[in-house]
Tab-separated table of C-alpha atoms and ligand atoms in Angstrom:
chain	number	residue	atom	x	y	z
A	757	MET	CA	17.978	10.165	-9.133
A	758	PRO	CA	14.278	10.335	-8.966
A	759	THR	CA	12.493	9.440	-12.392
A	760	THR	CA	10.330	12.232	-13.806
A	761	SER	CA	6.554	11.595	-14.085
A	762	SER	CA	3.701	13.756	-14.845
A	763	THR	CA	0.059	13.490	-14.822
A	764	PRO	CA	-1.337	11.195	-17.452
A	765	SER	CA	-2.839	11.962	-20.672
A	766	PRO	CA	-6.679	12.048	-20.922
A	767	ALA	CA	-6.820	8.778	-22.892
A	768	ARG	CA	-4.745	6.948	-20.167
A	769	SER	CA	-6.311	8.791	-17.332
A	770	LEU	CA	-8.311	6.904	-14.773
A	771	SER	CA	-11.408	8.543	-15.557
A	772	ALA	CA	-11.184	7.545	-19.204
A	773	ARG	CA	-10.602	3.943	-18.157
A	774	LEU	CA	-13.491	4.138	-15.786
A	775	LEU	CA	-15.695	5.567	-18.537
A	776	LEU	CA	-15.043	2.456	-20.880
A	777	LEU	CA	-15.393	0.093	-18.001
A	778	THR	CA	-18.838	1.555	-17.147
A	779	ILE	CA	-20.067	1.341	-20.597
A	780	ALA	CA	-18.744	-2.284	-21.087
A	781	PHE	CA	-20.467	-3.156	-17.489
A	782	VAL	CA	-23.803	-1.504	-18.411
A	783	LEU	CA	-23.875	-3.157	-21.944
A	784	LEU	CA	-23.036	-6.686	-20.215
A	785	GLY	CA	-25.880	-6.144	-17.833
A	786	GLU	CA	-28.309	-5.334	-20.733
A	787	ILE	CA	-27.320	-8.456	-22.427
A	788	LEU	CA	-28.101	-10.511	-19.442
A	789	ILE	CA	-31.478	-8.728	-19.267
A	790	TYR	CA	-31.991	-9.036	-22.838
A	791	VAL	CA	-31.636	-12.865	-23.036
A	792	PRO	CA	-34.419	-13.796	-20.891
A	793	SER	CA	-36.623	-11.041	-22.040
A	794	ILE	CA	-36.440	-11.867	-25.857
A	795	SER	CA	-37.490	-15.507	-24.774
A	796	ARG	CA	-40.383	-14.234	-22.886
A	797	PHE	CA	-41.292	-12.004	-25.736
A	798	ARG	CA	-41.631	-14.827	-28.098
A	799	LYS	CA	-43.689	-16.936	-25.557
A	800	VAL	CA	-46.171	-14.138	-25.043
A	801	TYR	CA	-46.356	-13.699	-28.659
A	802	ILE	CA	-47.276	-17.407	-29.353
A	803	GLU	CA	-49.714	-17.503	-26.484
A	804	GLU	CA	-51.493	-14.468	-27.850
A	805	ARG	CA	-51.677	-16.318	-31.289
A	806	ILE	CA	-53.068	-19.223	-29.326
A	807	SER	CA	-55.589	-17.371	-27.649
A	808	ALA	CA	-56.737	-15.631	-30.834
A	809	GLY	CA	-56.760	-19.004	-32.622
A	810	HIS	CA	-59.130	-20.255	-29.723
A	811	LEU	CA	-61.326	-17.393	-30.149
A	812	ALA	CA	-61.598	-18.008	-33.853
A	813	THR	CA	-62.635	-21.360	-33.148
A	814	GLN	CA	-65.685	-20.145	-31.048
A	815	SER	CA	-67.494	-19.551	-34.218
A	816	LEU	CA	-67.189	-23.134	-35.164
A	817	GLU	CA	-68.659	-24.034	-31.876
A	818	ALA	CA	-71.603	-21.630	-32.390
A	819	SER	CA	-72.523	-22.925	-35.893
A	820	THR	CA	-74.874	-25.987	-35.870
A	821	SER	CA	-73.079	-27.679	-38.647
A	822	GLY	CA	-69.716	-27.313	-37.086
A	823	ARG	CA	-68.576	-25.619	-40.211
A	824	VAL	CA	-68.186	-22.035	-41.477
A	825	ASP	CA	-68.212	-20.681	-45.025
A	826	ARG	CA	-64.587	-20.286	-46.696
A	827	GLN	CA	-64.656	-16.605	-46.731
A	828	LEU	CA	-65.473	-16.281	-43.094
A	829	GLU	CA	-62.957	-19.003	-42.165
A	830	GLU	CA	-60.277	-17.134	-44.166
A	831	ASP	CA	-61.133	-13.811	-42.327
A	832	LEU	CA	-61.162	-15.518	-38.873
A	833	LEU	CA	-57.744	-17.012	-39.582
A	834	ASN	CA	-56.376	-13.754	-40.789
A	835	HIS	CA	-57.475	-12.040	-38.017
A	836	ALA	CA	-55.977	-14.504	-35.583
A	837	GLY	CA	-52.673	-14.271	-37.587
A	838	VAL	CA	-52.341	-17.992	-38.033
A	839	LEU	CA	-52.907	-20.484	-40.922
A	840	ALA	CA	-54.773	-23.139	-39.050
A	841	VAL	CA	-56.260	-23.827	-35.599
A	842	THR	CA	-57.405	-27.129	-34.082
A	843	LEU	CA	-59.075	-26.967	-30.697
A	844	HIS	CA	-58.900	-30.176	-28.727
A	845	THR	CA	-61.961	-30.382	-26.500
A	846	PRO	CA	-62.704	-33.337	-24.273
A	847	ARG	CA	-65.737	-33.955	-26.679
A	848	ALA	CA	-64.601	-33.106	-30.004
A	849	ARG	CA	-61.866	-31.663	-32.335
A	850	LEU	CA	-62.626	-28.639	-34.059
A	851	MET	CA	-60.648	-27.188	-36.879
A	852	LEU	CA	-60.312	-23.999	-38.851
A	853	GLY	CA	-58.146	-23.794	-42.161
A	854	ARG	CA	-55.948	-26.554	-43.372
A	855	LEU	CA	-52.848	-27.866	-41.697
A	856	PRO	CA	-49.728	-26.775	-43.637
A	857	ALA	CA	-46.613	-28.374	-43.878
A	858	VAL	CA	-44.419	-27.298	-41.123
A	859	GLU	CA	-40.617	-27.049	-40.425
A	860	ARG	CA	-40.793	-26.902	-36.493
A	861	VAL	CA	-43.158	-27.878	-33.784
A	862	PHE	CA	-43.237	-26.077	-30.534
A	863	ASP	CA	-44.931	-27.720	-27.415
A	864	LEU	CA	-45.542	-24.717	-24.885
A	865	ARG	CA	-46.439	-27.253	-22.267
A	866	ALA	CA	-43.042	-28.869	-22.320
A	867	ALA	CA	-41.103	-25.714	-22.542
A	868	THR	CA	-38.296	-24.727	-19.774
A	869	PRO	CA	-36.719	-21.488	-19.266
A	870	TRP	CA	-33.642	-22.849	-21.100
A	871	THR	CA	-35.344	-24.178	-24.136
A	872	LEU	CA	-37.550	-21.000	-24.396
A	873	ILE	CA	-34.114	-19.050	-24.670
A	874	VAL	CA	-32.789	-21.726	-27.319
A	875	ASP	CA	-36.006	-21.564	-29.394
A	876	ALA	CA	-35.913	-17.787	-29.207
A	877	PHE	CA	-32.463	-17.411	-30.817
A	878	ASP	CA	-33.467	-20.414	-33.213
A	879	VAL	CA	-36.378	-18.076	-34.717
A	880	LEU	CA	-34.115	-15.107	-35.088
A	881	TRP	CA	-31.469	-17.426	-36.766
A	882	HIS	CA	-33.926	-18.474	-39.455
A	883	GLY	CA	-34.885	-15.116	-40.447
A	884	GLY	CA	-38.738	-15.743	-40.359
A	885	GLU	CA	-38.668	-18.073	-43.284
A	886	ARG	CA	-40.177	-21.226	-41.457
A	887	THR	CA	-43.730	-22.177	-41.113
A	888	ILE	CA	-44.306	-23.624	-37.448
A	889	ARG	CA	-46.771	-25.608	-35.311
A	890	ALA	CA	-47.272	-24.418	-31.703
A	891	LEU	CA	-49.313	-26.214	-29.158
A	892	GLY	CA	-50.292	-24.951	-25.845
A	893	PRO	CA	-53.269	-24.519	-23.430
A	894	SER	CA	-55.742	-21.754	-24.272
A	895	PRO	CA	-55.215	-18.698	-21.918
A	896	GLN	CA	-59.019	-18.434	-21.752
A	897	ASP	CA	-59.460	-22.198	-20.563
A	898	PRO	CA	-56.424	-23.988	-19.565
A	899	GLY	CA	-58.050	-27.180	-19.796
A	900	LEU	CA	-58.198	-26.989	-23.570
A	901	LEU	CA	-55.299	-27.821	-26.005
A	902	VAL	CA	-54.980	-25.318	-28.934
A	903	ASP	CA	-52.835	-26.282	-31.774
A	904	ILE	CA	-52.032	-23.367	-34.364
A	905	SER	CA	-49.813	-23.379	-37.434
A	906	MET	CA	-48.329	-20.240	-38.530
A	907	ARG	CA	-45.555	-18.381	-40.680
A	908	GLU	CA	-42.711	-17.178	-38.485
A	909	ARG	CA	-42.216	-13.828	-40.555
A	910	ALA	CA	-44.515	-11.760	-38.243
A	911	LEU	CA	-42.940	-13.435	-35.129
A	912	TRP	CA	-39.439	-12.690	-36.322
A	913	ASN	CA	-40.245	-9.070	-37.325
A	914	SER	CA	-41.483	-8.345	-33.952
A	915	MET	CA	-38.596	-10.076	-32.282
A	916	VAL	CA	-36.266	-7.851	-34.418
A	917	ASP	CA	-38.052	-4.695	-33.663
A	918	TYR	CA	-38.038	-5.656	-30.102
A	919	SER	CA	-34.273	-6.212	-30.146
A	920	TRP	CA	-33.409	-3.048	-31.749
A	921	ARG	CA	-35.527	-1.231	-29.168
A	922	ILE	CA	-33.492	-2.773	-26.434
A	923	PHE	CA	-30.319	-2.148	-28.031
A	924	ASN	CA	-30.931	1.391	-28.601
A	925	LEU	CA	-32.162	1.699	-24.988
A	926	SER	CA	-29.005	0.060	-23.809
A	927	ILE	CA	-26.935	2.262	-25.641
A	928	VAL	CA	-28.622	5.436	-24.290
A	929	LEU	CA	-28.615	3.930	-20.842
A	930	SER	CA	-24.944	2.894	-20.754
A	931	LEU	CA	-23.885	6.226	-22.148
A	932	LEU	CA	-25.923	8.071	-19.461
A	933	THR	CA	-24.807	5.795	-16.690
A	934	ALA	CA	-21.236	6.021	-17.795
A	935	LEU	CA	-21.480	9.972	-18.222
A	936	MET	CA	-22.926	10.238	-14.677
A	937	VAL	CA	-20.188	7.849	-13.221
A	938	TYR	CA	-17.654	9.527	-15.076
A	939	LEU	CA	-18.753	13.002	-13.776
A	940	SER	CA	-19.102	11.697	-10.150
A	941	LEU	CA	-15.748	10.211	-10.209
A	942	GLN	CA	-14.231	13.040	-11.790
A	943	LEU	CA	-15.425	15.266	-8.878
A	944	LEU	CA	-15.032	12.934	-6.047
A	945	MET	CA	-11.891	11.123	-7.004
A	946	VAL	CA	-9.848	12.058	-10.023
A	947	ARG	CA	-9.811	15.833	-9.489
A	948	PRO	CA	-8.675	15.532	-5.853
A	949	LEU	CA	-6.305	12.873	-7.003
A	950	ARG	CA	-4.832	15.061	-9.579
A	951	ARG	CA	-4.541	17.913	-7.188
A	952	ILE	CA	-2.570	15.414	-4.739
A	953	THR	CA	-0.390	14.231	-7.487
A	954	GLU	CA	0.515	17.842	-8.894
A	955	SER	CA	1.163	18.846	-5.260
A	956	VAL	CA	3.579	15.568	-4.810
A	957	ILE	CA	5.254	16.540	-8.036
A	958	ALA	CA	5.679	20.074	-6.961
A	959	PHE	CA	6.859	19.105	-3.550
A	960	ARG	CA	9.490	16.948	-5.091
A	961	ASP	CA	10.860	19.661	-7.119
A	962	GLN	CA	10.732	22.514	-4.802
A	963	PRO	CA	10.193	21.148	-1.012
A	964	GLU	CA	10.711	24.530	0.540
A	965	HIS	CA	8.020	26.384	-1.340
A	966	THR	CA	5.191	26.952	0.969
A	967	ASP	CA	2.776	28.293	-1.653
A	968	ILE	CA	2.502	25.072	-3.356
A	969	ALA	CA	1.613	23.397	-0.002
A	970	LEU	CA	-1.456	21.000	-0.002
A	971	LYS	CA	-4.271	22.152	2.147
A	972	SER	CA	-5.724	19.755	4.638
A	973	SER	CA	-9.111	18.166	3.555
A	974	THR	CA	-12.318	18.807	5.298
A	975	ARG	CA	-13.529	15.386	3.517
A	976	ARG	CA	-13.708	12.453	6.042
A	977	ASP	CA	-13.360	9.731	3.464
A	978	GLU	CA	-10.345	7.836	2.233
A	979	ILE	CA	-9.143	10.718	-0.188
A	980	GLY	CA	-9.755	13.435	2.485
A	981	VAL	CA	-7.709	11.246	4.807
A	982	VAL	CA	-4.821	10.838	2.283
A	983	GLN	CA	-4.742	14.543	1.465
A	984	THR	CA	-4.771	15.562	5.111
A	985	GLU	CA	-1.946	13.133	5.883
A	986	LEU	CA	-0.087	14.105	2.837
A	987	ALA	CA	-0.466	17.905	3.811
A	988	ASN	CA	0.831	17.061	7.248
A	989	MET	CA	3.628	15.081	6.059
A	990	GLN	CA	4.677	17.915	3.580
A	991	ALA	CA	4.456	20.443	6.654
A	992	GLY	CA	6.424	18.234	8.750
A	993	LEU	CA	9.203	17.503	5.952
A	994	ARG	CA	9.250	21.214	5.247
A	995	GLN	CA	9.853	21.932	8.692
A	996	ALA	CA	12.474	19.327	9.167
A	997	LEU	CA	14.255	20.389	5.905
A	998	ALA	CA	14.397	23.993	7.105
A	999	GLN	CA	15.795	23.013	10.365
A	1000	LYS	CA	18.331	20.711	8.793
A	1001	THR	CA	19.410	23.550	6.494
A	1002	ARG	CA	19.685	25.908	9.392
A	1003	LEU	CA	21.782	23.300	11.319
A	1004	ALA	CA	23.955	22.575	8.283
A	1005	ALA	CA	24.799	26.261	7.979
A	1006	LEU	CA	25.410	26.266	11.660
A	1007	GLY	CA	27.451	23.314	11.501
A	1008	ALA	CA	29.803	24.851	8.886
A	1009	ALA	CA	30.080	27.866	10.908
A	1010	VAL	CA	31.024	25.986	14.001
A	1011	SER	CA	33.687	23.843	12.249
A	1012	LYS	CA	35.250	27.071	10.909
A	1013	ILE	CA	35.552	28.485	14.603
A	1014	ASN	CA	36.355	25.108	15.904
A	1015	HIS	CA	39.330	24.857	13.485
A	1016	ASP	CA	40.730	28.245	14.143
A	1017	LEU	CA	40.092	27.570	17.959
A	1018	ARG	CA	41.999	24.277	17.985
A	1019	ASN	CA	44.937	26.125	16.449
A	1020	LEU	CA	44.747	28.778	18.705
A	1021	LEU	CA	44.634	26.210	21.723
A	1022	ALA	CA	47.617	24.544	20.167
A	1023	ASN	CA	49.574	27.718	20.356
A	1024	ALA	CA	48.504	28.271	23.905
A	1025	MET	CA	49.551	24.922	24.931
A	1026	LEU	CA	52.855	25.338	23.381
A	1027	LEU	CA	53.365	28.625	25.259
A	1028	SER	CA	52.155	27.115	28.605
A	1029	ASP	CA	54.994	24.591	28.486
A	1030	SER	CA	57.145	27.274	29.422
A	1031	LEU	CA	55.108	27.677	32.700
A	1032	ASP	CA	56.566	24.431	33.851
A	1033	ILE	CA	60.103	25.983	34.513
A	1034	SER	CA	58.609	28.818	36.414
A	1035	GLN	CA	59.567	28.604	39.909
A	1036	ASP	CA	56.767	30.723	41.323
A	1037	PRO	CA	54.742	28.341	43.547
A	1038	LYS	CA	51.273	29.849	42.446
A	1039	VAL	CA	52.278	29.287	38.912
A	1040	LYS	CA	53.244	25.816	39.600
A	1041	GLN	CA	50.103	25.218	41.333
A	1042	ILE	CA	47.680	26.493	38.624
A	1043	ALA	CA	49.860	25.450	35.544
A	1044	PRO	CA	48.719	21.559	35.571
A	1045	ARG	CA	44.946	22.554	35.708
A	1046	LEU	CA	45.279	25.330	33.120
A	1047	VAL	CA	47.091	22.665	30.658
A	1048	GLU	CA	44.370	20.097	31.575
A	1049	SER	CA	41.515	22.669	30.731
A	1050	MET	CA	43.217	23.567	27.485
A	1051	GLU	CA	43.600	19.753	26.672
A	1052	ARG	CA	39.860	19.330	27.125
A	1053	ALA	CA	39.284	22.287	25.193
A	1054	ALA	CA	41.133	21.123	22.322
A	1055	LYS	CA	39.743	17.601	22.478
A	1056	LEU	CA	36.246	19.120	22.312
A	1057	CYS	CA	37.360	20.806	19.185
A	1058	SER	CA	38.818	17.957	17.374
A	1059	ASP	CA	35.705	15.459	18.350
A	1060	THR	CA	33.335	18.205	17.011
A	1061	LEU	CA	35.416	18.592	13.863
A	1062	ASN	CA	35.675	14.836	13.297
A	1063	PHE	CA	31.995	14.427	13.752
A	1064	ALA	CA	31.127	17.203	11.426
A	1065	ARG	CA	33.535	15.480	8.768
A	1066	ALA	CA	32.485	11.935	9.334
A	1067	GLU	CA	31.036	10.242	6.452
A	1068	THR	CA	29.060	7.248	7.079
A	1069	VAL	CA	31.332	4.686	5.690
A	1070	ASP	CA	29.823	1.220	4.819
A	1071	PRO	CA	31.207	-1.379	7.410
A	1072	GLN	CA	34.198	-3.608	6.040
A	1073	LYS	CA	32.917	-6.593	7.649
A	1074	ARG	CA	35.266	-9.725	8.334
A	1075	ARG	CA	35.283	-12.468	11.193
A	1076	PHE	CA	37.287	-12.235	14.039
A	1077	ALA	CA	37.526	-13.291	17.768
A	1078	LEU	CA	35.623	-10.728	20.091
A	1079	LYS	CA	37.651	-11.746	22.989
A	1080	ASP	CA	41.022	-10.350	21.490
A	1081	LEU	CA	39.268	-7.146	20.514
A	1082	VAL	CA	37.861	-6.612	24.188
A	1083	ASP	CA	41.509	-7.242	25.355
A	1084	GLU	CA	42.922	-4.509	22.932
A	1085	VAL	CA	40.056	-2.184	24.096
A	1086	ILE	CA	40.872	-2.798	27.683
A	1087	ALA	CA	44.727	-2.247	27.266
A	1088	THR	CA	44.185	0.861	25.178
A	1089	ILE	CA	41.954	2.593	28.110
A	1090	GLU	CA	44.207	1.550	30.819
A	1091	GLY	CA	47.131	2.913	28.845
A	1092	GLN	CA	45.385	6.185	28.352
A	1093	ALA	CA	43.884	6.401	31.964
A	1094	GLY	CA	45.780	3.873	33.863
A	1095	LEU	CA	43.597	4.595	36.966
A	1096	MET	CA	42.174	2.318	39.613
A	1097	VAL	CA	39.703	0.401	37.651
A	1098	ARG	CA	39.181	-3.574	37.617
A	1099	TRP	CA	38.579	-4.958	34.075
A	1100	ARG	CA	37.010	-8.148	33.481
A	1101	ASN	CA	36.943	-9.673	29.901
A	1102	GLU	CA	34.390	-12.574	30.231
A	1103	VAL	CA	33.836	-13.058	26.572
A	1104	ASP	CA	34.475	-16.675	25.410
A	1105	GLU	CA	37.380	-17.315	23.139
A	1106	SER	CA	35.188	-19.266	20.641
A	1107	THR	CA	32.981	-16.193	20.122
A	1108	ILE	CA	33.415	-15.000	16.638
A	1109	VAL	CA	31.777	-11.992	15.292
A	1110	GLN	CA	31.256	-10.527	11.776
A	1111	ALA	CA	31.989	-6.875	11.789
A	1112	ASP	CA	34.096	-3.865	10.773
A	1113	ARG	CA	36.951	-4.349	13.440
A	1114	ASP	CA	38.063	-0.986	13.672
A	1115	GLN	CA	34.332	0.473	13.854
A	1116	LEU	CA	33.488	-2.074	16.457
A	1117	PHE	CA	36.631	-1.209	18.257
A	1118	ARG	CA	35.398	2.359	18.458
A	1119	VAL	CA	32.122	1.343	19.864
A	1120	LEU	CA	33.670	-0.511	22.627
A	1121	MET	CA	36.061	1.983	23.246
A	1122	ASN	CA	33.293	4.669	23.650
A	1123	LEU	CA	31.410	2.251	25.946
A	1124	GLY	CA	34.362	1.164	27.838
A	1125	ARG	CA	35.515	4.654	28.619
A	1126	ASN	CA	32.066	5.798	29.781
A	1127	ALA	CA	32.115	2.869	32.159
A	1128	GLN	CA	35.715	3.637	33.227
A	1129	GLN	CA	34.576	7.304	33.861
A	1130	ALA	CA	31.541	6.062	35.790
A	1131	VAL	CA	33.361	3.830	38.124
A	1132	GLN	CA	36.624	6.125	38.585
A	1133	GLY	CA	37.707	6.488	41.955
A	1134	GLN	CA	34.976	4.099	43.110
A	1135	VAL	CA	36.210	1.992	46.141
A	1136	ASP	CA	34.081	-0.486	48.072
A	1137	GLY	CA	34.498	-3.579	49.837
A	1138	ASP	CA	35.460	-5.393	46.763
A	1139	GLY	CA	38.229	-2.838	45.913
A	1140	ALA	CA	38.020	-0.493	42.659
A	1141	GLY	CA	34.913	-0.375	40.522
A	1142	LEU	CA	34.358	-3.105	37.997
A	1143	VAL	CA	33.781	-2.982	34.368
A	1144	SER	CA	33.030	-6.258	32.496
A	1145	PHE	CA	32.485	-7.446	28.977
A	1146	MET	CA	30.241	-10.407	28.137
A	1147	ALA	CA	28.944	-11.926	24.960
A	1148	TRP	CA	26.441	-14.562	23.854
A	1149	GLN	CA	24.440	-15.850	21.177
A	1150	SER	CA	20.743	-15.166	21.020
A	1151	GLY	CA	18.732	-16.391	17.879
A	1152	ARG	CA	20.679	-15.079	14.814
A	1153	GLU	CA	22.404	-12.217	16.750
A	1154	ILE	CA	25.346	-11.882	19.027
A	1155	LEU	CA	24.839	-9.842	22.201
A	1156	ILE	CA	27.665	-8.060	23.706
A	1157	GLU	CA	27.027	-6.454	27.188
A	1158	ILE	CA	29.321	-3.927	28.895
A	1159	ALA	CA	28.366	-3.717	32.518
A	1160	ASP	CA	29.810	-1.326	35.329
A	1161	THR	CA	29.456	-0.890	38.987
A	1162	GLY	CA	29.086	2.888	38.585
A	1163	PRO	CA	26.401	5.157	40.018
A	1164	GLY	CA	24.158	4.786	36.992
A	1165	ILE	CA	23.299	7.304	34.527
A	1166	ALA	CA	22.314	10.811	35.639
A	1167	GLU	CA	18.617	11.827	35.031
A	1168	SER	CA	19.601	14.705	32.934
A	1169	ALA	CA	21.604	12.397	30.307
A	1170	ARG	CA	18.729	9.878	29.965
A	1171	ASP	CA	16.361	11.372	27.551
A	1172	HIS	CA	18.896	12.214	24.946
A	1173	LEU	CA	21.369	9.484	25.487
A	1174	PHE	CA	21.900	8.602	21.994
A	1175	GLU	CA	21.725	12.075	20.566
A	1176	ALA	CA	24.889	13.843	19.388
A	1177	PHE	CA	26.010	16.587	21.761
A	1178	ALA	CA	22.884	16.348	23.742
A	1179	GLY	CA	23.447	13.879	26.766
A	1180	SER	CA	26.795	14.726	28.194
A	1181	THR	CA	27.303	15.302	31.863
A	1182	HIS	CA	31.185	14.777	31.967
A	1183	PRO	CA	33.212	17.857	32.476
A	1184	GLY	CA	35.007	17.855	28.991
A	1185	GLY	CA	32.647	15.166	27.429
A	1186	THR	CA	31.204	15.970	24.087
A	1187	GLY	CA	28.174	13.859	24.253
A	1188	LEU	CA	29.217	11.978	21.010
A	1189	GLY	CA	30.159	8.550	22.233
A	1190	LEU	CA	26.823	6.969	22.324
A	1191	ALA	CA	25.624	8.566	19.242
A	1192	ILE	CA	28.489	7.483	17.316
A	1193	ALA	CA	28.135	3.859	18.619
A	1194	ARG	CA	24.487	3.867	17.587
A	1195	GLU	CA	25.231	4.907	14.249
A	1196	ILE	CA	27.907	2.253	13.659
A	1197	MET	CA	25.661	-0.572	15.062
A	1198	ARG	CA	22.887	0.404	12.989
A	1199	ALA	CA	25.147	0.541	9.803
A	1200	HIS	CA	26.074	-3.086	10.855
A	1201	GLY	CA	22.227	-4.033	10.859
A	1202	GLY	CA	22.223	-3.999	14.807
A	1203	ASP	CA	21.795	-1.540	17.461
A	1204	ILE	CA	22.763	-0.432	20.975
A	1205	GLU	CA	20.269	-0.349	23.944
A	1206	LEU	CA	20.516	0.650	27.601
A	1207	ASP	CA	20.013	-2.499	29.360
A	1208	ARG	CA	19.681	-1.355	32.881
A	1209	SER	CA	20.996	1.623	34.985
A	1210	GLY	CA	20.684	2.183	38.531
A	1211	SER	CA	22.652	2.910	41.669
A	1212	ASP	CA	24.296	-0.456	41.503
A	1213	GLY	CA	25.557	0.160	37.887
A	1214	THR	CA	24.823	0.426	34.293
A	1215	ALA	CA	24.917	-2.030	31.456
A	1216	PHE	CA	24.734	-1.251	27.688
A	1217	ARG	CA	23.903	-4.026	25.148
A	1218	LEU	CA	25.041	-4.291	21.689
A	1219	ARG	CA	23.105	-6.501	19.064
A	1220	LEU	CA	25.129	-7.619	16.108
A	1221	PRO	CA	23.528	-9.892	13.533
A	1222	MET	CA	25.644	-13.049	13.005
A	1223	GLY	CA	25.834	-12.916	9.133
A	1224	ARG	CA	26.470	-16.115	7.085
B	2240	ATP	N1	28.296	3.786	32.072
B	2240	ATP	C1	27.691	4.836	32.416
B	2240	ATP	N2	27.457	5.134	33.712
B	2240	ATP	C2	27.000	6.460	33.696
B	2240	ATP	N3	26.641	7.389	32.973
B	2240	ATP	C3	26.842	6.973	31.655
B	2240	ATP	C4	27.391	5.794	31.191
B	2240	ATP	N4	27.627	5.880	29.793
B	2240	ATP	C5	27.170	6.939	29.569
B	2240	ATP	N5	26.712	7.615	30.571
B	2240	ATP	C6	26.115	9.154	30.619
B	2240	ATP	O1	25.834	9.417	29.180
B	2240	ATP	C7	26.393	10.608	28.695
B	2240	ATP	C8	26.609	10.496	27.253
B	2240	ATP	O2	27.827	9.676	26.923
B	2240	ATP	P1	28.427	9.709	25.537
B	2240	ATP	O3	29.543	8.851	25.572
B	2240	ATP	O4	27.547	9.881	24.416
B	2240	ATP	O5	29.144	11.159	25.733
B	2240	ATP	P2	30.261	11.665	26.735
B	2240	ATP	O6	30.946	10.428	27.321
B	2240	ATP	O7	29.809	12.601	27.766
B	2240	ATP	O8	31.193	12.258	25.678
B	2240	ATP	P3	32.305	11.704	24.820
B	2240	ATP	O9	31.720	12.207	23.256
B	2240	ATP	O10	33.557	12.233	25.113
B	2240	ATP	O11	32.028	10.359	24.836
B	2240	ATP	C9	27.516	10.841	29.601
B	2240	ATP	O12	27.964	12.197	29.813
B	2240	ATP	C10	27.176	10.135	30.969
B	2240	ATP	O13	26.382	11.189	31.733
B	2241	MG	MG1	31.605	8.914	26.198
């Protein structure tokens, strides 16, 4: 019983999952960009303060006394955004302001990308409460070392501002990207997939309905290929189904006709018995042929009825000696036909097979009877035609070969050899023997093949798994 499924709810749909994944990935990407950029932001900020500090000390260089008055000093320091600056020149040390007590000293000359990242988060963590010192070369003259002291508050404020900007931008960016990805996926994948899913479900419920058929796609990508292949498969299946339904109806009708025909023939055969006692030479001549024809017709009817009724019964496997079975087959055919055929059972006594004995008997009977029909009446230098049975092991299989010295398989029979009702060339043959043999062998996990066929004879080969 197939389980019922339907298209998923929007929350569990592919597009919803992809939407969330896209947002997550874009945010992750933004974080990866944010970490180095916030460290760079802090470095640039400090360098700007160092540069401003250096500029402020220029007024000291300009004054002859090397000092400036207090008010100017305060203005200069405020302008530069620092508490104190010391400029280390090769000749002297120039200083503005008084060195405050500091909690951290950062030397930009020794900074690495990693320490810059750590220091940036250190600033954010301390909330701008610290007073720090920073040393670095002056951007105006890299040969000069500038040492500044400053409060971290302004740096912290700018960094928080910057982080907020990045955060908001990330949110907008990820939403925009996710929306675009969502829409394109929806258009390119989800909608066609949903159409395909709905069509599969509809097809499962009503495979014969043509108006729910999926159309072939003009797209040349994977989805297009899936859709086209599925459309072709549905069309093929629909056709096969229609044909099967027609055949089933036809089969039922044929069975009914056959049934009645067999009864009529049985009646006719009963009546024809009275022809035997007739003294009319003409009647005596045609009576046996008439009876033979009716017997063939009756066999055709019952074979067809049996085939129509046959249910594939699982093989009841057991282990037995193949040689004995072949002996039985030969004895049965000889008993029925009793004509001039030489039989050879070359199967080794030790060959044990695992199979349904009755079913394998049927297979060997069909093949044996075909071979017997092929060599019937053949007489050459060696005497009558020969049918031989052989068996040997190959890997995990037993191979059984039935070979005859007959004239080979007729061209007209070859193409449909294993198809029911299709390959018969025998007068009175139904064309079921090989089809049934194949069905049985396949149910055993093996198969039947035509090994060779020519003017010097025919050989069929059975493959039978050995089992455990
Ligand atoms: N050993 C053989 N040598 C030559 N032709 C063969 C041989 N075995 C099968 N054939 C050909 O294959 C055809 C199909 O064989 P199959 O056993 O399926 O049907 P059938 O013998 O015609 O009818 P039945 O259903 O009564 O067996 C035969 O009619 C015959 O032409
Ligand atoms: Mg046959």
